[in-house]
PDB file of C-alpha atoms in Angstrom:
ATOM      1  CA  MET A   1      93.111  98.660 108.556  1.00 44.00           C
ATOM      2  CA  ALA A   2      96.115  99.668 110.407  1.00 42.00           C
ATOM      3  CA  GLY A   3      99.197  98.992 109.074  1.00 46.00           C
ATOM      4  CA  LEU A   4     101.435  96.314 110.408  1.00 53.00           C
ATOM      5  CA  VAL A   5     104.716  97.749 112.635  1.00 49.00           C
ATOM      6  CA  ALA A   6     108.011  96.171 111.022  1.00 44.00           C
ATOM      7  CA  ALA A   7     109.147  93.298 112.911  1.00 54.00           C
ATOM      8  CA  LEU A   8     112.326  93.685 115.158  1.00 59.00           C
ATOM      9  CA  ALA A   9     114.598  90.790 115.889  1.00 61.00           C
ATOM     10  CA  LEU A  10     117.403  90.504 118.689  1.00 60.00           C
ATOM     11  CA  LEU A  11     119.308  87.064 118.015  1.00 61.00           C
ATOM     12  CA  VAL A  12     121.520  86.137 120.968  1.00 59.00           C
ATOM     13  CA  VAL A  13     123.964  83.372 121.126  1.00 55.00           C
ATOM     14  CA  ALA A  14     124.177  81.795 124.890  1.00 50.00           C
ATOM     15  CA  VAL A  15     127.701  82.205 126.314  1.00 44.00           C
ATOM     16  CA  ASP A  16     127.587  78.837 127.491  1.00 42.00           C
ATOM     17  CA  PRO A  17     124.929  76.908 126.171  1.00 37.00           C
ATOM     18  CA  GLY A  18     125.386  73.560 128.434  1.00 37.00           C
ATOM     19  CA  GLY A  19     125.688  75.591 131.476  1.00 36.00           C
ATOM     20  CA  PHE A  20     126.888  78.694 133.225  1.00 30.00           C
ATOM     21  CA  ILE A  21     130.457  79.318 132.686  1.00 27.00           C
ATOM     22  CA  GLY A  22     132.388  79.122 136.458  1.00 27.00           C
ATOM     23  CA  TRP A  23     129.312  77.952 138.030  1.00 28.00           C
ATOM     24  CA  SER A  24     129.776  75.006 140.255  1.00 29.00           C
ATOM     25  CA  ASP A  25     127.007  71.959 140.604  1.00 35.00           C
ATOM     26  CA  GLY A  26     126.161  73.052 143.808  1.00 39.00           C
ATOM     27  CA  PRO A  27     122.960  71.764 145.791  1.00 40.00           C
ATOM     28  CA  ASP A  28     120.108  71.395 143.807  1.00 42.00           C
ATOM     29  CA  ARG A  29     117.546  74.021 145.107  1.00 46.00           C
ATOM     30  CA  ALA A  30     115.111  74.440 141.947  1.00 46.00           C
ATOM     31  CA  ALA A  31     112.326  72.178 142.995  1.00 46.00           C
ATOM     32  CA  THR A  32     111.937  73.706 146.449  1.00 51.00           C
ATOM     33  CA  ALA A  33     112.514  77.911 145.140  1.00 68.00           C
ATOM     34  CA  THR A  34     110.045  79.784 146.286  1.00 81.00           C
ATOM     35  CA  PRO A  35     107.498  80.434 143.662  1.00 85.00           C
ATOM     36  CA  LEU A  36     107.415  84.168 142.399  1.00 93.00           C
ATOM     37  CA  ALA A  37     104.224  86.204 142.470  1.00 95.00           C
ATOM     38  CA  GLN A  38     102.797  86.936 139.061  1.00 95.00           C
ATOM     39  CA  GLU A  39     104.208  89.706 137.345  1.00 97.00           C
ATOM     40  CA  THR A  40     101.678  92.789 137.152  1.00 95.00           C
ATOM     41  CA  ALA A  41     104.034  95.411 136.135  1.00 96.00           C
ATOM     42  CA  ARG A  42     107.510  95.879 134.790  1.00 96.00           C
ATOM     43  CA  PRO A  43     110.005  95.018 136.995  1.00 96.00           C
ATOM     44  CA  GLU A  44     112.650  97.354 138.042  1.00 95.00           C
ATOM     45  CA  GLN A  45     115.576  95.208 138.526  1.00 95.00           C
ATOM     46  CA  ALA A  46     116.844  91.639 136.739  1.00 94.00           C
ATOM     47  CA  PRO A  47     116.738  88.778 138.666  1.00 93.00           C
ATOM     48  CA  PRO A  48     119.675  87.784 140.664  1.00 89.00           C
ATOM     49  CA  ALA A  49     122.219  85.402 139.718  1.00 79.00           C
ATOM     50  CA  ASP A  50     121.202  81.680 141.274  1.00 69.00           C
ATOM     51  CA  GLU A  51     124.324  79.522 141.215  1.00 61.00           C
ATOM     52  CA  ASP A  52     122.369  75.990 141.903  1.00 68.00           C
ATOM     53  CA  GLY A  53     124.441  74.796 138.776  1.00 78.00           C
ATOM     54  CA  ARG A  54     123.723  72.868 135.160  1.00 87.00           C
ATOM     55  CA  ALA A  55     120.717  71.945 133.907  1.00 93.00           C
ATOM     56  CA  THR A  56     119.904  68.240 133.876  1.00 95.00           C
ATOM     57  CA  LEU A  57     117.366  65.975 132.398  1.00 97.00           C
ATOM     58  CA  ALA A  58     115.683  65.777 135.676  1.00 96.00           C
ATOM     59  CA  GLU A  59     116.092  69.647 136.671  1.00 96.00           C
ATOM     60  CA  PRO A  60     116.056  70.914 133.092  1.00 97.00           C
ATOM     61  CA  PHE A  61     115.424  74.601 134.902  1.00 96.00           C
ATOM     62  CA  ARG A  62     118.064  74.359 137.335  1.00 94.00           C
ATOM     63  CA  GLY A  63     120.714  77.194 137.881  1.00 93.00           C
ATOM     64  CA  SER A  64     118.082  79.472 136.105  1.00 94.00           C
ATOM     65  CA  PRO A  65     115.638  82.424 136.943  1.00 95.00           C
ATOM     66  CA  ALA A  66     113.062  80.523 135.399  1.00 96.00           C
ATOM     67  CA  ALA A  67     112.947  77.642 138.694  1.00 95.00           C
ATOM     68  CA  ARG A  68     111.033  80.158 140.402  1.00 95.00           C
ATOM     69  CA  TRP A  69     108.804  80.976 137.057  1.00 97.00           C
ATOM     70  CA  ALA A  70     105.369  79.057 136.467  1.00 97.00           C
ATOM     71  CA  ASN A  71     104.466  76.643 133.973  1.00 97.00           C
ATOM     72  CA  GLY A  72     102.463  77.742 130.337  1.00 97.00           C
ATOM     73  CA  MET A  73      99.675  80.096 130.549  1.00 97.00           C
ATOM     74  CA  ALA A  74     100.148  80.356 134.720  1.00 97.00           C
ATOM     75  CA  GLY A  75     103.018  82.516 134.078  1.00 98.00           C
ATOM     76  CA  ILE A  76     101.043  85.061 132.356  1.00 98.00           C
ATOM     77  CA  THR A  77      99.332  87.692 133.880  1.00 98.00           C
ATOM     78  CA  VAL A  78      95.824  88.862 132.849  1.00 98.00           C
ATOM     79  CA  PRO A  79      94.615  91.866 134.228  1.00 98.00           C
ATOM     80  CA  ALA A  80      91.163  92.507 135.495  1.00 98.00           C
ATOM     81  CA  ALA A  81      88.927  93.489 132.668  1.00 98.00           C
ATOM     82  CA  GLU A  82      86.699  96.945 132.856  1.00 98.00           C
ATOM     83  CA  ALA A  83      84.480  98.167 129.515  1.00 98.00           C
ATOM     84  CA  THR A  84      86.802  99.591 127.077  1.00 98.00           C
ATOM     85  CA  GLY A  85      86.370 101.533 124.011  1.00 98.00           C
ATOM     86  CA  TRP A  86      83.681  99.768 121.847  1.00 98.00           C
ATOM     87  CA  MET A  87      83.734  96.530 124.341  1.00 98.00           C
ATOM     88  CA  THR A  88      81.644  96.071 126.970  1.00 98.00           C
ATOM     89  CA  LYS A  89      83.530  94.561 130.346  1.00 98.00           C
ATOM     90  CA  ALA A  90      82.545  90.639 129.280  1.00 98.00           C
ATOM     91  CA  GLU A  91      83.622  91.664 126.154  1.00 98.00           C
ATOM     92  CA  VAL A  92      87.238  93.172 127.164  1.00 98.00           C
ATOM     93  CA  GLU A  93      87.587  89.662 129.218  1.00 98.00           C
ATOM     94  CA  ARG A  94      87.016  87.585 126.589  1.00 98.00           C
ATOM     95  CA  ALA A  95      89.576  89.551 124.198  1.00 98.00           C
ATOM     96  CA  LEU A  96      91.949  89.284 126.957  1.00 98.00           C
ATOM     97  CA  THR A  97      91.665  85.455 127.524  1.00 98.00           C
ATOM     98  CA  ASP A  98      91.425  85.117 123.499  1.00 98.00           C
ATOM     99  CA  THR A  99      94.951  86.872 123.414  1.00 98.00           C
ATOM    100  CA  ARG A 100      96.423  84.741 125.988  1.00 98.00           C
ATOM    101  CA  ASP A 101      95.011  81.517 124.041  1.00 98.00           C
ATOM    102  CA  PHE A 102      96.728  82.804 120.893  1.00 98.00           C
ATOM    103  CA  LEU A 103      99.930  83.500 123.169  1.00 98.00           C
ATOM    104  CA  ALA A 104      99.745  79.540 124.198  1.00 98.00           C
ATOM    105  CA  ALA A 105      98.832  78.479 120.699  1.00 98.00           C
ATOM    106  CA  ALA A 106     101.529  79.948 119.591  1.00 98.00           C
ATOM    107  CA  GLY A 107     104.302  79.365 121.810  1.00 98.00           C
ATOM    108  CA  LEU A 108     103.727  76.266 124.084  1.00 98.00           C
ATOM    109  CA  ASP A 109     101.339  74.254 122.198  1.00 98.00           C
ATOM    110  CA  PRO A 110     103.076  70.771 122.284  1.00 98.00           C
ATOM    111  CA  ALA A 111     102.294  69.922 118.272  1.00 98.00           C
ATOM    112  CA  VAL A 112     103.770  73.298 117.380  1.00 98.00           C
ATOM    113  CA  LEU A 113     106.680  73.054 119.555  1.00 98.00           C
ATOM    114  CA  ARG A 114     107.869  69.898 118.019  1.00 97.00           C
ATOM    115  CA  GLY A 115     107.304  71.768 114.435  1.00 97.00           C
ATOM    116  CA  GLY A 116     103.685  71.314 113.638  1.00 97.00           C
ATOM    117  CA  ARG A 117     101.586  74.425 111.698  1.00 98.00           C
ATOM    118  CA  PRO A 118     100.215  76.578 114.355  1.00 98.00           C
ATOM    119  CA  GLU A 119      96.270  76.294 112.847  1.00 98.00           C
ATOM    120  CA  LYS A 120      95.065  77.378 116.502  1.00 98.00           C
ATOM    121  CA  ALA A 121      96.759  80.558 116.643  1.00 98.00           C
ATOM    122  CA  ILE A 122      96.086  81.305 113.190  1.00 98.00           C
ATOM    123  CA  ALA A 123      92.321  80.827 113.345  1.00 98.00           C
ATOM    124  CA  LEU A 124      92.610  83.922 115.989  1.00 98.00           C
ATOM    125  CA  MET A 125      93.840  85.880 113.569  1.00 98.00           C
ATOM    126  CA  ASN A 126      92.102  88.098 111.634  1.00 98.00           C
ATOM    127  CA  PRO A 127      91.788  86.922 107.873  1.00 98.00           C
ATOM    128  CA  HIS A 128      90.917  89.639 106.060  1.00 98.00           C
ATOM    129  CA  GLN A 129      94.778  91.284 106.955  1.00 97.00           C
ATOM    130  CA  LYS A 130      96.304  90.436 104.160  1.00 97.00           C
ATOM    131  CA  ASP A 131      99.986  91.439 104.714  1.00 96.00           C
ATOM    132  CA  VAL A 132      99.687  89.350 107.636  1.00 97.00           C
ATOM    133  CA  THR A 133      98.176  86.137 106.225  1.00 97.00           C
ATOM    134  CA  THR A 134     100.605  86.384 103.202  1.00 97.00           C
ATOM    135  CA  PHE A 135     103.489  86.941 105.596  1.00 97.00           C
ATOM    136  CA  ILE A 136     102.312  83.711 107.598  1.00 98.00           C
ATOM    137  CA  SER A 137     101.762  81.584 104.701  1.00 97.00           C
ATOM    138  CA  THR A 138     105.190  82.435 103.253  1.00 98.00           C
ATOM    139  CA  ALA A 139     107.279  82.155 106.604  1.00 97.00           C
ATOM    140  CA  LEU A 140     105.833  78.955 107.043  1.00 98.00           C
ATOM    141  CA  SER A 141     106.347  77.513 103.556  1.00 97.00           C
ATOM    142  CA  THR A 142     109.279  79.080 102.927  1.00 97.00           C
ATOM    143  CA  PRO A 143     110.922  80.869 105.753  1.00 96.00           C
ATOM    144  CA  GLY A 144     113.591  83.777 105.416  1.00 94.00           C
ATOM    145  CA  GLU A 145     114.990  86.526 106.681  1.00 90.00           C
ATOM    146  CA  LYS A 146     111.890  88.623 105.703  1.00 92.00           C
ATOM    147  CA  HIS A 147     109.385  86.010 106.301  1.00 95.00           C
ATOM    148  CA  ASP A 148     110.577  83.781 109.968  1.00 96.00           C
ATOM    149  CA  PRO A 149     107.624  82.401 111.765  1.00 97.00           C
ATOM    150  CA  LEU A 150     109.701  82.345 114.556  1.00 97.00           C
ATOM    151  CA  MET A 151     108.618  86.013 115.126  1.00 96.00           C
ATOM    152  CA  LEU A 152     105.343  84.839 116.444  1.00 98.00           C
ATOM    153  CA  PHE A 153     105.460  80.993 116.607  1.00 98.00           C
ATOM    154  CA  SER A 154     107.950  79.172 118.768  1.00 98.00           C
ATOM    155  CA  ARG A 155     109.240  75.619 116.705  1.00 98.00           C
ATOM    156  CA  PHE A 156     111.705  73.079 117.054  1.00 98.00           C
ATOM    157  CA  ASP A 157     113.078  70.714 114.746  1.00 97.00           C
ATOM    158  CA  PRO A 158     112.150  67.197 115.794  1.00 97.00           C
ATOM    159  CA  ALA A 159     115.365  65.923 114.104  1.00 97.00           C
ATOM    160  CA  GLN A 160     117.702  68.712 115.585  1.00 97.00           C
ATOM    161  CA  ALA A 161     116.096  68.794 118.855  1.00 98.00           C
ATOM    162  CA  ARG A 162     113.908  67.353 121.790  1.00 97.00           C
ATOM    163  CA  LEU A 163     112.100  69.213 124.320  1.00 98.00           C
ATOM    164  CA  VAL A 164     113.231  67.939 127.729  1.00 98.00           C
ATOM    165  CA  GLY A 165     109.885  67.699 130.109  1.00 96.00           C
ATOM    166  CA  ASP A 166     106.227  68.702 129.821  1.00 95.00           C
ATOM    167  CA  GLU A 167     107.184  72.354 131.001  1.00 97.00           C
ATOM    168  CA  VAL A 168     107.849  75.325 129.628  1.00 98.00           C
ATOM    169  CA  ARG A 169     108.006  78.263 132.106  1.00 98.00           C
ATOM    170  CA  THR A 170     107.261  81.752 131.155  1.00 98.00           C
ATOM    171  CA  ARG A 171     106.667  85.198 133.056  1.00 98.00           C
ATOM    172  CA  GLY A 172     105.092  88.126 131.489  1.00 98.00           C
ATOM    173  CA  ARG A 173     102.133  90.219 131.507  1.00 98.00           C
ATOM    174  CA  LEU A 174      99.112  91.506 129.511  1.00 98.00           C
ATOM    175  CA  THR A 175      98.370  95.261 129.299  1.00 98.00           C
ATOM    176  CA  TYR A 176      94.981  96.910 127.452  1.00 98.00           C
ATOM    177  CA  ARG A 177      94.084 100.375 126.140  1.00 98.00           C
ATOM    178  CA  VAL A 178      91.739 102.199 124.060  1.00 98.00           C
ATOM    179  CA  GLY A 179      93.220 101.872 120.236  1.00 97.00           C
ATOM    180  CA  LYS A 180      91.885 103.774 116.887  1.00 96.00           C
ATOM    181  CA  ARG A 181      88.641 103.657 115.830  1.00 97.00           C
ATOM    182  CA  GLY A 182      87.631 102.650 119.834  1.00 98.00           C
ATOM    183  CA  ALA A 183      89.437  99.423 119.242  1.00 98.00           C
ATOM    184  CA  VAL A 184      90.727  97.413 122.338  1.00 98.00           C
ATOM    185  CA  GLU A 185      94.725  97.068 121.798  1.00 98.00           C
ATOM    186  CA  VAL A 186      96.297  94.486 124.000  1.00 98.00           C
ATOM    187  CA  THR A 187      99.802  94.276 124.345  1.00 98.00           C
ATOM    188  CA  ALA A 188     101.315  91.010 125.736  1.00 98.00           C
ATOM    189  CA  ASP A 189     105.151  91.094 126.763  1.00 98.00           C
ATOM    190  CA  VAL A 190     105.916  87.576 127.726  1.00 98.00           C
ATOM    191  CA  THR A 191     109.219  85.695 128.253  1.00 98.00           C
ATOM    192  CA  SER A 192     109.245  81.855 127.663  1.00 98.00           C
ATOM    193  CA  VAL A 193     112.223  79.112 128.502  1.00 98.00           C
ATOM    194  CA  TYR A 194     112.452  75.968 126.718  1.00 98.00           C
ATOM    195  CA  PRO A 195     114.589  73.193 127.684  1.00 98.00           C
ATOM    196  CA  VAL A 196     116.018  70.913 125.090  1.00 98.00           C
ATOM    197  CA  ALA A 197     118.474  68.279 124.366  1.00 97.00           C
ATOM    198  CA  PRO A 198     119.664  66.852 121.537  1.00 97.00           C
ATOM    199  CA  ALA A 199     117.374  64.799 119.029  1.00 97.00           C
ATOM    200  CA  GLY A 200     119.769  61.909 118.618  1.00 91.00           C
ATOM    201  CA  GLY A 201     120.062  61.371 122.518  1.00 90.00           C
ATOM    202  CA  GLY A 202     122.438  62.087 125.329  1.00 91.00           C
ATOM    203  CA  ASP A 203     121.753  64.234 128.615  1.00 94.00           C
ATOM    204  CA  GLU A 204     122.922  67.478 127.594  1.00 96.00           C
ATOM    205  CA  VAL A 205     120.444  70.182 128.472  1.00 96.00           C
ATOM    206  CA  VAL A 206     120.637  73.634 126.953  1.00 95.00           C
ATOM    207  CA  ARG A 207     117.826  76.582 127.170  1.00 96.00           C
ATOM    208  CA  VAL A 208     116.055  78.881 124.193  1.00 96.00           C
ATOM    209  CA  ILE A 209     114.686  81.684 125.800  1.00 96.00           C
ATOM    210  CA  VAL A 210     112.080  83.805 123.742  1.00 97.00           C
ATOM    211  CA  ARG A 211     111.166  87.221 124.857  1.00 96.00           C
ATOM    212  CA  ARG A 212     108.123  88.330 122.370  1.00 97.00           C
ATOM    213  CA  GLU A 213     106.442  91.719 122.341  1.00 97.00           C
ATOM    214  CA  THR A 214     102.811  91.174 120.738  1.00 98.00           C
ATOM    215  CA  VAL A 215     100.446  94.195 119.950  1.00 98.00           C
ATOM    216  CA  VAL A 216      97.025  92.858 118.537  1.00 98.00           C
ATOM    217  CA  SER A 217      93.571  95.002 118.287  1.00 98.00           C
ATOM    218  CA  TRP A 218      90.225  93.528 118.483  1.00 98.00           C
ATOM    219  CA  ASP A 219      88.337  95.811 116.415  1.00 98.00           C
ATOM    220  CA  ASP A 220      84.792  97.185 115.965  1.00 98.00           C
ATOM    221  CA  PRO A 221      83.379  95.384 113.058  1.00 97.00           C
ATOM    222  CA  SER A 222      81.368  98.186 112.309  1.00 97.00           C
ATOM    223  CA  LYS A 223      84.911 100.293 111.528  1.00 97.00           C
ATOM    224  CA  VAL A 224      86.963  97.269 110.407  1.00 97.00           C
ATOM    225  CA  VAL A 225      86.644  94.629 108.208  1.00 97.00           C
ATOM    226  CA  THR A 226      87.331  91.483 110.372  1.00 97.00           C
ATOM    227  CA  GLU A 227      85.853  88.487 111.855  1.00 97.00           C
ATOM    228  CA  LYS A 228      84.272  87.452 115.211  1.00 96.00           C
ATOM    229  CA  GLY A 229      86.557  86.542 117.307  1.00 97.00           C
ATOM    230  CA  THR A 230      89.575  87.540 115.891  1.00 98.00           C
ATOM    231  CA  PHE A 231      92.121  90.113 116.075  1.00 98.00           C
ATOM    232  CA  THR A 232      94.304  92.514 114.086  1.00 98.00           C
ATOM    233  CA  LEU A 233      97.717  92.017 114.387  1.00 98.00           C
ATOM    234  CA  LEU A 234      99.621  95.658 114.864  1.00 97.00           C
ATOM    235  CA  SER A 235     103.228  94.774 115.887  1.00 96.00           C
ATOM    236  CA  TYR A 236     105.611  92.036 116.966  1.00 95.00           C
ATOM    237  CA  LYS A 237     109.162  92.193 118.348  1.00 94.00           C
ATOM    238  CA  LEU A 238     111.514  89.089 119.341  1.00 94.00           C
ATOM    239  CA  ASP A 239     114.605  88.650 121.427  1.00 93.00           C
ATOM    240  CA  MET A 240     115.868  85.195 121.164  1.00 92.00           C
ATOM    241  CA  THR A 241     118.788  83.280 122.898  1.00 93.00           C
ATOM    242  CA  ASN A 242     120.124  79.899 122.013  1.00 92.00           C
ATOM    243  CA  GLY A 243     117.831  79.286 119.188  1.00 93.00           C
ATOM    244  CA  GLY A 244     120.386  80.009 116.158  1.00 90.00           C
ATOM    245  CA  CYS A 245     121.820  83.079 114.760  1.00 84.00           C
ATOM    246  CA  GLY A 246     122.092  81.983 110.864  1.00 84.00           C
ATOM    247  CA  ALA A 247     120.111  82.140 107.955  1.00 88.00           C
ATOM    248  CA  PRO A 248     116.162  81.813 109.033  1.00 92.00           C
ATOM    249  CA  THR A 249     114.835  77.764 108.872  1.00 95.00           C
ATOM    250  CA  GLY A 250     111.646  77.890 110.343  1.00 96.00           C
ATOM    251  CA  TYR A 251     112.576  76.259 113.429  1.00 97.00           C
ATOM    252  CA  PHE A 252     115.039  77.150 116.524  1.00 97.00           C
ATOM    253  CA  ARG A 253     118.526  75.885 116.155  1.00 95.00           C
ATOM    254  CA  PRO A 254     119.902  75.526 119.887  1.00 94.00           C
ATOM    255  CA  VAL A 255     123.430  74.957 119.616  1.00 90.00           C
ATOM    256  CA  PHE A 256     124.651  72.014 121.608  1.00 91.00           C
ATOM    257  CA  GLY A 257     128.198  70.906 122.895  1.00 85.00           C
ATOM    258  CA  GLY A 258     129.550  74.034 123.833  1.00 69.00           C
ATOM    259  CA  GLY A 259     129.970  77.411 121.921  1.00 49.00           C
ATOM    260  CA  GLY A 260     129.514  81.035 122.799  1.00 40.00           C
ATOM    261  CA  THR A 261     131.230  82.390 119.789  1.00 35.00           C
ATOM    262  CA  ASP A 262     129.864  85.814 118.860  1.00 34.00           C
ATOM    263  CA  THR A 263     128.389  85.772 115.427  1.00 36.00           C
ATOM    264  CA  GLY A 264     126.236  87.968 113.310  1.00 37.00           C
ATOM    265  CA  THR A 265     125.845  91.936 112.620  1.00 40.00           C
ATOM    266  CA  ASP A 266     126.339  92.906 116.419  1.00 47.00           C
ATOM    267  CA  GLY A 267     128.566  90.943 118.071  1.00 50.00           C
ATOM    268  CA  GLY A 268     129.295  93.404 120.500  1.00 58.00           C
ATOM    269  CA  ARG A 269     125.795  93.647 122.061  1.00 73.00           C
ATOM    270  CA  VAL A 270     125.802  91.533 125.495  1.00 83.00           C
ATOM    271  CA  VAL A 271     122.357  90.665 126.848  1.00 85.00           C
ATOM    272  CA  ASP A 272     120.685  89.512 130.009  1.00 92.00           C
ATOM    273  CA  PRO A 273     117.799  87.248 128.185  1.00 94.00           C
ATOM    274  CA  TYR A 274     115.950  87.384 131.921  1.00 96.00           C
ATOM    275  CA  ASP A 275     116.050  91.241 132.432  1.00 95.00           C
ATOM    276  CA  ARG A 276     112.484  92.090 131.782  1.00 96.00           C
ATOM    277  CA  THR A 277     112.984  95.969 133.071  1.00 96.00           C
ATOM    278  CA  ALA A 278     113.092  97.722 129.506  1.00 94.00           C
ATOM    279  CA  PRO A 279     111.025  96.955 126.357  1.00 94.00           C
ATOM    280  CA  ILE A 280     112.439  95.355 123.579  1.00 91.00           C
ATOM    281  CA  GLY A 281     114.581  98.185 122.253  1.00 80.00           C
ATOM    282  CA  GLU A 282     114.385  99.846 118.519  1.00 64.00           C
ATOM    283  CA  GLY A 283     117.572  99.271 116.462  1.00 54.00           C
ATOM    284  CA  GLN A 284     118.667  96.133 117.961  1.00 57.00           C
ATOM    285  CA  ALA A 285     118.433  93.672 115.511  1.00 61.00           C
ATOM    286  CA  GLY A 286     121.326  91.442 114.640  1.00 67.00           C
ATOM    287  CA  CYS A 287     123.310  88.790 116.945  1.00 79.00           C
ATOM    288  CA  GLY A 288     124.814  89.434 120.295  1.00 79.00           C
ATOM    289  CA  THR A 289     126.074  87.487 123.510  1.00 84.00           C
ATOM    290  CA  ALA A 290     124.061  86.284 126.623  1.00 87.00           C
ATOM    291  CA  THR A 291     125.233  87.045 129.850  1.00 88.00           C
ATOM    292  CA  ARG A 292     123.569  83.486 130.971  1.00 88.00           C
ATOM    293  CA  SER A 293     121.120  80.923 129.960  1.00 87.00           C
TER     294      SER A 293
END
C-alpha cells in the first residue's frame, strides 16, 4: 500500500475579516454578476479585484470573486472518463463521481459544517489504510498539530460561528491518471468559500476561504488490500484563510470584529486566497496575511 505523503497547511489571517480595507460600499452587482464557466485547467491569472463592497447577511459573497462562482458541487469540474489503468470507462466515471462525493461529504455537508462527524466521507476511505484511520480517529477525538481534522474536513463550532445562507461557493477541478500498480489516481484541487457570522447574533459577515489539494488512489483489489467503493488517500494539502492560526481545535475559528495582525511562524508571507494559478507550494506551513477575503 502506498504511504501517505505528509500534510501541509498554510494558515492565513484575513487582512480585514469584516470586508476589504479601503473599499467603498458601492452598488450591489453580486446578484447579477455573470457566472464563470467551469474551470477546466489551471488558470493563468488570479481573478481581478471587485469593488462591490462588504459582505452582508443578504449578499454574503458580495465584493468577492466567489460572487461569480457556482454553488457546491456545481463548482467542481469532473472530466470526461476514459478507460484507465485497471478500470473500464464506466469504472473511471464512478471513481470520479465518488471522489467528488467525498469532497461534498467532507466540505459541503451541512451537518458536518455545523460540527458533525463526517461519516459519509469516512465511508469512502479504505478502512485498511491504518495510518489514515488512526489519523482520523485521533483528529476527531483529540485534535492537535499533528492530527488536525481540518486538513480533510470543513467544520465550524456552532457555539462560535454560524453559516450565513445555504450556499458554499466553490471553484476547482478533478484530474486523473494511471498510478502505481495500474491504479486510477485522482487529484482534486478545490477552493471553497464559507460565509459565516458570530454565533451569538449580529450582522457581521466574514468569509473563510479554504483550498485543498487531495490525491486519492482507486486501487486494483487484486493488488492492494482495499474494500469495494473506497479509495486510498495518497496526500493532502491545505490553504486556509480566516479559519484561525492558533492551536488546532478541530474547527475553523473565524475572526470577528476586525483584525489583521500577522501571527504565527510565517507572518511575512502575503497570500491571495483566490489565486489558483499555482499548486499549493511546498515549505509554506505557518501563518501569513491575506490580501483579500
